[in-house]
């Protein structure tokens, strides 16, 4: 990803004036003049040209073809190979950081979506648990009522819940003997 496209100008990047730049005092930098980026703040880029330091906009400059990096305040002096390699590596790291930052934003968005889905799933689970509890209560009420009013079962006249006493074994047995269509299926 070229630095010009992302409008990221790391300190030390060599740039070329794309147009003639003139300040209010009449000082001028001609198109094609080379300079070194010192800093970038908001939409303004501070560039050191031969005749001084200028605040320019991104559209007024372009990155040199070799994307060469020079330390700020070094002017246009020649660099050693080690300095060039270091500065090129710094530029690549800066571009990689932009790439990673974008992917971090994408990952964070995916995390937010996953969190919403998890919350929806938990809400559905709570709703299903509530429905299961209501069904259990309805079954317990029916089993207790059926056993209590049936004269054919040995539990006739009991007021306590049969299901709560033995986990529902006797109630299920009594129900299946009486009316199989109302009995819960047991394994």
mmCIF file of C-alpha atoms in Angstrom:
data_model
loop_
_atom_site.group_PDB
_atom_site.id
_atom_site.type_symbol
_atom_site.label_atom_id
_atom_site.label_comp_id
_atom_site.label_asym_id
_atom_site.label_seq_id
_atom_site.Cartn_x
_atom_site.Cartn_y
_atom_site.Cartn_z
ATOM 1 C CA UNK A 1 0.000 0.000 0.000
ATOM 2 C CA UNK A 2 1.777 3.226 -1.093
ATOM 3 C CA UNK A 3 2.075 5.970 1.483
ATOM 4 C CA UNK A 4 0.550 8.493 -0.936
ATOM 5 C CA UNK A 5 -2.721 6.577 -1.215
ATOM 6 C CA UNK A 6 -3.215 6.211 2.527
ATOM 7 C CA UNK A 7 -2.120 9.819 3.166
ATOM 8 C CA UNK A 8 0.361 8.597 5.767
ATOM 9 C CA UNK A 9 3.625 10.457 5.638
ATOM 10 C CA UNK A 10 6.021 9.082 8.258
ATOM 11 C CA UNK A 11 8.824 11.330 9.478
ATOM 12 C CA UNK A 12 11.852 11.076 7.210
ATOM 13 C CA UNK A 13 9.950 10.201 4.022
ATOM 14 C CA UNK A 14 11.364 11.988 0.980
ATOM 15 C CA UNK A 15 8.665 13.832 -0.936
ATOM 16 C CA UNK A 16 8.471 15.976 -4.056
ATOM 17 C CA UNK A 17 6.441 19.180 -4.399
ATOM 18 C CA UNK A 18 3.666 18.341 -6.874
ATOM 19 C CA UNK A 19 2.772 21.992 -7.508
ATOM 20 C CA UNK A 20 4.325 25.394 -6.950
ATOM 21 C CA UNK A 21 3.736 26.346 -3.308
ATOM 22 C CA UNK A 22 3.697 30.008 -2.294
ATOM 23 C CA UNK A 23 3.163 31.457 1.190
ATOM 24 C CA UNK A 24 1.614 34.823 2.085
ATOM 25 C CA UNK A 25 5.068 36.485 2.213
ATOM 26 C CA UNK A 26 5.858 35.550 -1.376
ATOM 27 C CA UNK A 27 8.285 32.738 -0.557
ATOM 28 C CA UNK A 28 8.010 29.899 -3.027
ATOM 29 C CA UNK A 29 8.831 26.246 -3.478
ATOM 30 C CA UNK A 30 8.853 25.162 -7.123
ATOM 31 C CA UNK A 31 7.155 21.990 -8.324
ATOM 32 C CA UNK A 32 9.658 19.138 -8.367
ATOM 33 C CA UNK A 33 11.612 20.382 -5.330
ATOM 34 C CA UNK A 34 12.505 17.577 -2.949
ATOM 35 C CA UNK A 35 12.036 17.680 0.791
ATOM 36 C CA UNK A 36 11.838 15.514 3.887
ATOM 37 C CA UNK A 37 8.691 15.005 5.998
ATOM 38 C CA UNK A 38 9.142 16.140 9.606
ATOM 39 C CA UNK A 39 5.672 15.444 10.993
ATOM 40 C CA UNK A 40 2.010 15.081 10.085
ATOM 41 C CA UNK A 41 -0.729 16.756 12.118
ATOM 42 C CA UNK A 42 -4.327 16.451 11.008
ATOM 43 C CA UNK A 43 -4.403 17.331 7.316
ATOM 44 C CA UNK A 44 -1.158 19.347 7.369
ATOM 45 C CA UNK A 45 2.250 17.837 6.701
ATOM 46 C CA UNK A 46 5.386 19.626 7.882
ATOM 47 C CA UNK A 47 8.085 19.276 5.197
ATOM 48 C CA UNK A 48 11.679 20.515 5.258
ATOM 49 C CA UNK A 49 12.670 21.891 1.834
ATOM 50 C CA UNK A 50 16.032 23.517 0.943
ATOM 51 C CA UNK A 51 14.691 27.008 1.663
ATOM 52 C CA UNK A 52 12.997 26.182 5.002
ATOM 53 C CA UNK A 53 10.242 24.238 6.710
ATOM 54 C CA UNK A 54 6.787 24.381 5.152
ATOM 55 C CA UNK A 55 3.317 23.252 6.202
ATOM 56 C CA UNK A 56 1.708 21.693 3.138
ATOM 57 C CA UNK A 57 -1.392 19.678 2.273
ATOM 58 C CA UNK A 58 -1.255 16.096 1.000
ATOM 59 C CA UNK A 59 -2.330 17.111 -2.517
ATOM 60 C CA UNK A 60 0.617 19.550 -2.794
ATOM 61 C CA UNK A 61 3.246 16.830 -2.454
ATOM 62 C CA UNK A 62 3.874 13.315 -3.693
ATOM 63 C CA UNK A 63 6.132 10.550 -2.459
ATOM 64 C CA UNK A 64 9.434 10.199 -4.282
ATOM 65 C CA UNK A 65 9.561 7.241 -6.646
ATOM 66 C CA UNK A 66 12.019 5.256 -4.523
ATOM 67 C CA UNK A 67 10.110 6.029 -1.292
ATOM 68 C CA UNK A 68 13.457 6.900 0.210
ATOM 69 C CA UNK A 69 13.512 7.833 3.870
ATOM 70 C CA UNK A 70 15.904 10.421 5.256
ATOM 71 C CA UNK A 71 16.188 11.542 8.861
ATOM 72 C CA UNK A 72 14.562 14.960 9.400
ATOM 73 C CA UNK A 73 16.968 17.900 9.653
ATOM 74 C CA UNK A 74 19.501 15.988 7.562
ATOM 75 C CA UNK A 75 18.654 18.063 4.536
ATOM 76 C CA UNK A 76 19.441 16.217 1.359
ATOM 77 C CA UNK A 77 22.754 14.640 2.413
ATOM 78 C CA UNK A 78 23.689 11.195 1.164
ATOM 79 C CA UNK A 79 22.760 8.285 3.433
ATOM 80 C CA UNK A 80 24.710 5.144 4.157
ATOM 81 C CA UNK A 81 23.280 1.815 3.032
ATOM 82 C CA UNK A 82 22.526 0.833 6.641
ATOM 83 C CA UNK A 83 20.568 4.071 7.180
ATOM 84 C CA UNK A 84 18.641 3.510 3.954
ATOM 85 C CA UNK A 85 17.768 -0.063 4.924
ATOM 86 C CA UNK A 86 16.695 1.064 8.393
ATOM 87 C CA UNK A 87 14.538 3.865 7.038
ATOM 88 C CA UNK A 88 12.942 1.627 4.391
ATOM 89 C CA UNK A 89 12.212 -0.922 7.110
ATOM 90 C CA UNK A 90 10.654 1.846 9.229
ATOM 91 C CA UNK A 91 8.443 2.854 6.288
ATOM 92 C CA UNK A 92 7.344 -0.743 5.755
ATOM 93 C CA UNK A 93 6.610 -1.122 9.471
ATOM 94 C CA UNK A 94 4.553 2.084 9.356
ATOM 95 C CA UNK A 95 2.572 0.752 6.396
ATOM 96 C CA UNK A 96 2.170 -2.632 8.118
ATOM 97 C CA UNK A 97 0.903 -0.835 11.206
ATOM 98 C CA UNK A 98 -1.803 0.823 9.103
ATOM 99 C CA UNK A 99 -2.709 -2.580 7.665
ATOM 100 C CA UNK A 100 -2.848 -4.139 11.138
ATOM 101 C CA UNK A 101 -4.860 -1.213 12.493
ATOM 102 C CA UNK A 102 -7.503 -1.750 9.800
ATOM 103 C CA UNK A 103 -7.653 -5.463 10.558
ATOM 104 C CA UNK A 104 -7.893 -4.713 14.277
ATOM 105 C CA UNK A 105 -10.916 -2.516 13.546
ATOM 106 C CA UNK A 106 -12.446 -5.335 11.466
ATOM 107 C CA UNK A 107 -11.729 -7.842 14.254
ATOM 108 C CA UNK A 108 -13.279 -5.530 16.860
ATOM 109 C CA UNK A 109 -16.410 -5.182 14.694
ATOM 110 C CA UNK A 110 -16.624 -8.966 14.382
ATOM 111 C CA UNK A 111 -16.252 -9.268 18.170
ATOM 112 C CA UNK A 112 -19.134 -6.842 18.709
ATOM 113 C CA UNK A 113 -21.340 -8.830 16.334
ATOM 114 C CA UNK A 114 -20.384 -12.090 18.074
ATOM 115 C CA UNK A 115 -21.156 -10.519 21.444
ATOM 116 C CA UNK A 116 -24.623 -9.489 20.222
ATOM 117 C CA UNK A 117 -25.256 -13.003 18.887
ATOM 118 C CA UNK A 118 -24.130 -14.499 22.189
ATOM 119 C CA UNK A 119 -26.465 -12.175 24.082
ATOM 120 C CA UNK A 120 -29.356 -13.149 21.776
ATOM 121 C CA UNK A 121 -28.554 -16.833 22.321
ATOM 122 C CA UNK A 122 -28.506 -16.344 26.091
ATOM 123 C CA UNK A 123 -31.877 -14.579 25.926
ATOM 124 C CA UNK A 124 -33.315 -17.451 23.882
ATOM 125 C CA UNK A 125 -31.870 -19.964 26.358
ATOM 126 C CA UNK A 126 -33.450 -18.085 29.278
ATOM 127 C CA UNK A 127 -36.786 -18.063 27.439
ATOM 128 C CA UNK A 128 -36.567 -21.814 26.765
ATOM 129 C CA UNK A 129 -35.679 -22.484 30.411
ATOM 130 C CA UNK A 130 -38.710 -20.449 31.477
ATOM 131 C CA UNK A 131 -40.958 -22.402 29.093
ATOM 132 C CA UNK A 132 -39.506 -25.695 30.347
ATOM 133 C CA UNK A 133 -40.167 -24.665 33.947
ATOM 134 C CA UNK A 134 -43.759 -23.725 33.056
ATOM 135 C CA UNK A 135 -44.245 -27.099 31.327
ATOM 136 C CA UNK A 136 -42.797 -28.900 34.350
ATOM 137 C CA UNK A 137 -45.141 -27.006 36.681
ATOM 138 C CA UNK A 138 -48.128 -27.836 34.451
ATOM 139 C CA UNK A 139 -47.132 -31.509 34.390
ATOM 140 C CA UNK A 140 -46.653 -31.568 38.165
ATOM 141 C CA UNK A 141 -50.040 -29.940 38.686
ATOM 142 C CA UNK A 142 -51.769 -32.386 36.327
ATOM 143 C CA UNK A 143 -50.036 -35.437 37.839
ATOM 144 C CA UNK A 144 -50.794 -34.382 41.415
ATOM 145 C CA UNK A 145 -54.388 -33.537 40.577
ATOM 146 C CA UNK A 146 -54.932 -36.755 38.630
ATOM 147 C CA UNK A 147 -53.432 -38.922 41.358
ATOM 148 C CA UNK A 148 -55.297 -37.077 44.101
ATOM 149 C CA UNK A 149 -58.742 -37.471 42.524
ATOM 150 C CA UNK A 150 -58.323 -41.000 41.156
ATOM 151 C CA UNK A 151 -59.800 -43.686 43.399
ATOM 152 C CA UNK A 152 -57.906 -46.433 41.568
ATOM 153 C CA UNK A 153 -54.452 -45.341 42.741
ATOM 154 C CA UNK A 154 -52.906 -46.001 46.118
ATOM 155 C CA UNK A 155 -52.216 -42.265 46.514
ATOM 156 C CA UNK A 156 -55.866 -41.244 46.748
ATOM 157 C CA UNK A 157 -56.361 -38.501 49.281
ATOM 158 C CA UNK A 158 -52.756 -37.358 49.514
ATOM 159 C CA UNK A 159 -52.163 -33.653 49.573
ATOM 160 C CA UNK A 160 -48.347 -33.579 49.073
ATOM 161 C CA UNK A 161 -46.741 -33.555 45.673
ATOM 162 C CA UNK A 162 -45.900 -37.054 44.554
ATOM 163 C CA UNK A 163 -43.421 -35.760 42.007
ATOM 164 C CA UNK A 164 -41.446 -33.858 44.610
ATOM 165 C CA UNK A 165 -41.198 -36.894 46.899
ATOM 166 C CA UNK A 166 -39.647 -39.403 44.527
ATOM 167 C CA UNK A 167 -38.752 -37.425 41.423
ATOM 168 C CA UNK A 168 -41.996 -38.382 39.687
ATOM 169 C CA UNK A 169 -41.501 -42.165 39.454
ATOM 170 C CA UNK A 170 -44.750 -43.136 41.157
ATOM 171 C CA UNK A 171 -46.681 -40.408 39.387
ATOM 172 C CA UNK A 172 -45.419 -41.550 35.992
ATOM 173 C CA UNK A 173 -46.217 -45.170 36.820
ATOM 174 C CA UNK A 174 -49.719 -44.252 37.942
ATOM 175 C CA UNK A 175 -50.320 -42.079 34.909
ATOM 176 C CA UNK A 176 -49.089 -44.682 32.455
ATOM 177 C CA UNK A 177 -51.289 -47.290 34.057
ATOM 178 C CA UNK A 178 -54.309 -44.977 33.979
ATOM 179 C CA UNK A 179 -54.002 -43.100 30.716
ATOM 180 C CA UNK A 180 -50.966 -43.670 28.566
ATOM 181 C CA UNK A 181 -51.614 -40.702 26.335
ATOM 182 C CA UNK A 182 -51.008 -38.216 29.196
ATOM 183 C CA UNK A 183 -47.923 -39.902 30.582
ATOM 184 C CA UNK A 184 -44.498 -38.462 29.768
ATOM 185 C CA UNK A 185 -42.358 -40.857 27.784
ATOM 186 C CA UNK A 186 -39.669 -42.415 29.921
ATOM 187 C CA UNK A 187 -36.489 -44.022 28.693
#
